[in-house]
Amino acid sequence: MKFTLPELPYATNALEPFIDEVTMKTHHGKHHQAYVDKLNEALAKHPDIPEQSIEALLLNLNKLPEDIKTDVRNNGGGHFNHSLFWKIMTPANTFVPPSKELMEVFKQDFGSFEKFKEQFADAAKRQFGSGWAWLIIDKDGKLKVTSTPNQDTPLLEGVPLLGLDVWEHAYYLNYLNRRPDYIEAFFSIINWKVVESLIGE
Ligand code: MN
């Protein structure tokens, strides 16, 4: 079983000025590539592991041989999280706000879109050290904000719709220690159409 680095759905400079080209090039071409390579290295130790999706692999970490469990958790998680991250962003000149229908869901589950944004930004700010802030659809079909440390995924809690990488490698070149500015910038380049399409999956 071998995983590959997905191509970015836009040019590496397309998210500027919100995310700079050098960060994108390094983040996608080096960091994400390294997660894919290390995941494949770990899996190559056990060729008997059946072919499956990255989601299935991460949902069944307990079934994996002990010697690769941690490597798959970290690098497989890294591969899954970043693959979603690239997809749910879009250049600012193609930005479209959430649809009326999606706004209605935010209103139902959070009170308002602004309240959702506040909760999400808070989760991203409070994540101590490296990790991710998430919007997920939980097992009861409700939208929920959560966060995970390192490269852990929220897959056991529900379906991730939106994830923000708050590892320093995601923002430090441009924002230094100003994580809140990076979080605010992210809201200018979210691909809400893709986010909404994930609700039905
Ligand atoms: Mn990252």
Short mmCIF file of C-alpha atoms in Angstrom, two decimals, residues 19-153:
data_model
loop_
_atom_site.label_atom_id
_atom_site.label_comp_id
_atom_site.label_asym_id
_atom_site.label_seq_id
_atom_site.Cartn_x
_atom_site.Cartn_y
_atom_site.Cartn_z
CA ILE A 19 -0.28 32.56 3.25
CA ASP A 20 3.05 33.29 1.56
CA GLU A 21 4.59 31.28 -1.26
CA VAL A 22 7.67 30.08 0.65
CA THR A 23 5.48 28.74 3.46
CA MET A 24 3.22 26.96 0.97
CA LYS A 25 6.15 25.45 -0.96
CA THR A 26 7.83 24.17 2.19
CA HIS A 27 4.62 23.12 3.90
CA HIS A 28 3.30 21.14 0.95
CA GLY A 29 6.50 20.03 -0.79
CA LYS A 30 8.61 19.26 2.28
CA HIS A 31 6.44 18.78 5.38
CA HIS A 32 3.50 17.03 3.78
CA GLN A 33 5.82 15.04 1.50
CA ALA A 34 7.73 13.87 4.58
CA TYR A 35 4.51 12.63 6.24
CA VAL A 36 3.68 10.66 3.07
CA ASP A 37 7.19 9.20 2.82
CA LYS A 38 7.35 8.20 6.48
CA LEU A 39 3.86 6.71 6.33
CA ASN A 40 4.87 4.60 3.32
CA GLU A 41 8.10 3.57 5.05
CA ALA A 42 6.16 2.36 8.07
CA LEU A 43 3.61 0.46 5.99
CA ALA A 44 6.35 -1.15 3.89
CA LYS A 45 7.43 -3.04 7.02
CA HIS A 46 4.15 -4.95 6.90
CA PRO A 47 3.20 -5.73 3.30
CA ASP A 48 0.35 -7.92 4.58
CA ILE A 49 -1.70 -4.89 5.71
CA PRO A 50 -4.67 -4.74 3.32
CA GLU A 51 -5.08 -1.85 0.88
CA GLN A 52 -7.40 0.75 2.43
CA SER A 53 -8.15 4.44 2.56
CA ILE A 54 -6.19 6.74 4.85
CA GLU A 55 -9.41 7.31 6.86
CA ALA A 56 -9.91 3.56 7.38
CA LEU A 57 -6.28 3.17 8.40
CA LEU A 58 -6.55 5.96 10.99
CA LEU A 59 -9.88 4.75 12.34
CA ASN A 60 -8.34 1.33 12.98
CA LEU A 61 -4.96 2.21 14.45
CA ASN A 62 -5.51 -0.41 17.15
CA LYS A 63 -5.42 -3.19 14.58
CA LEU A 64 -1.96 -2.21 13.38
CA PRO A 65 1.24 -3.97 14.45
CA GLU A 66 2.70 -2.36 17.57
CA ASP A 67 5.97 -1.35 15.89
CA ILE A 68 4.31 0.99 13.36
CA LYS A 69 1.26 2.20 15.29
CA THR A 70 2.82 5.52 16.39
CA ASP A 71 4.40 6.19 12.98
CA VAL A 72 1.09 5.65 11.21
CA ARG A 73 -0.77 7.75 13.77
CA ASN A 74 1.63 10.68 13.33
CA ASN A 75 2.48 10.48 9.63
CA GLY A 76 -0.83 9.06 8.44
CA GLY A 77 -2.57 11.74 10.49
CA GLY A 78 -0.28 14.32 8.93
CA HIS A 79 -1.14 13.06 5.46
CA PHE A 80 -4.89 13.07 6.11
CA ASN A 81 -4.93 16.48 7.84
CA HIS A 82 -2.87 18.27 5.20
CA SER A 83 -4.77 16.68 2.30
CA LEU A 84 -7.94 18.19 3.74
CA PHE A 85 -6.25 21.50 4.60
CA TRP A 86 -5.19 22.21 0.98
CA LYS A 87 -8.66 21.39 -0.27
CA ILE A 88 -10.58 23.69 2.05
CA MET A 89 -8.62 26.80 1.08
CA THR A 90 -9.02 28.95 -2.02
CA PRO A 91 -7.34 32.09 -3.41
CA ALA A 92 -8.94 35.22 -1.96
CA ASN A 93 -10.09 36.43 -5.40
CA THR A 94 -12.30 33.34 -5.75
CA PHE A 95 -13.61 33.49 -2.17
CA VAL A 96 -17.35 32.94 -1.80
CA PRO A 97 -19.02 33.26 1.62
CA PRO A 98 -20.97 30.33 3.10
CA SER A 99 -24.28 29.64 1.36
CA LYS A 100 -27.61 30.59 2.94
CA GLU A 101 -28.20 26.93 3.77
CA LEU A 102 -24.84 26.60 5.50
CA MET A 103 -25.39 29.88 7.37
CA GLU A 104 -28.66 28.41 8.63
CA VAL A 105 -26.80 25.38 10.00
CA PHE A 106 -24.30 27.66 11.77
CA LYS A 107 -27.21 29.52 13.29
CA GLN A 108 -28.85 26.30 14.47
CA ASP A 109 -25.74 24.71 15.94
CA PHE A 110 -23.80 27.74 17.25
CA GLY A 111 -26.35 30.55 17.51
CA SER A 112 -24.71 32.47 14.64
CA PHE A 113 -21.81 32.34 12.19
CA GLU A 114 -19.94 34.87 14.32
CA LYS A 115 -20.28 32.62 17.37
CA PHE A 116 -18.91 29.70 15.37
CA LYS A 117 -15.98 31.83 14.21
CA GLU A 118 -15.28 32.91 17.77
CA GLN A 119 -15.27 29.31 19.03
CA PHE A 120 -13.10 28.13 16.15
CA ALA A 121 -10.58 30.97 16.57
CA ASP A 122 -10.51 30.30 20.30
CA ALA A 123 -9.80 26.59 19.77
CA ALA A 124 -7.00 27.51 17.36
CA LYS A 125 -5.49 30.05 19.78
CA ARG A 126 -5.74 27.78 22.81
CA GLN A 127 -4.22 24.69 21.19
CA PHE A 128 -1.02 24.52 23.25
CA GLY A 129 1.98 23.77 21.04
CA SER A 130 1.43 22.04 17.73
CA GLY A 131 -1.94 20.82 16.56
CA TRP A 132 -5.14 21.60 14.72
CA ALA A 133 -8.46 23.37 15.21
CA TRP A 134 -11.46 21.69 13.62
CA LEU A 135 -15.02 22.10 12.54
CA ILE A 136 -16.57 18.65 12.43
CA ILE A 137 -19.98 17.14 11.96
CA ASP A 138 -20.44 14.86 14.94
CA LYS A 139 -22.22 11.51 15.20
CA ASP A 140 -25.55 13.26 15.91
CA GLY A 141 -25.18 15.33 12.74
CA LYS A 142 -24.38 18.54 14.59
CA LEU A 143 -21.56 20.92 13.73
CA LYS A 144 -18.97 21.13 16.48
CA VAL A 145 -15.64 22.86 17.09
CA THR A 146 -12.81 20.77 18.47
CA SER A 147 -9.01 20.60 18.44
CA THR A 148 -6.34 17.92 18.36
CA PRO A 149 -2.66 17.90 19.38
CA ASN A 150 0.18 16.99 16.99
CA GLN A 151 -1.16 15.29 13.86
CA ASP A 152 -4.06 13.54 15.55
CA THR A 153 -7.30 13.63 13.56
#
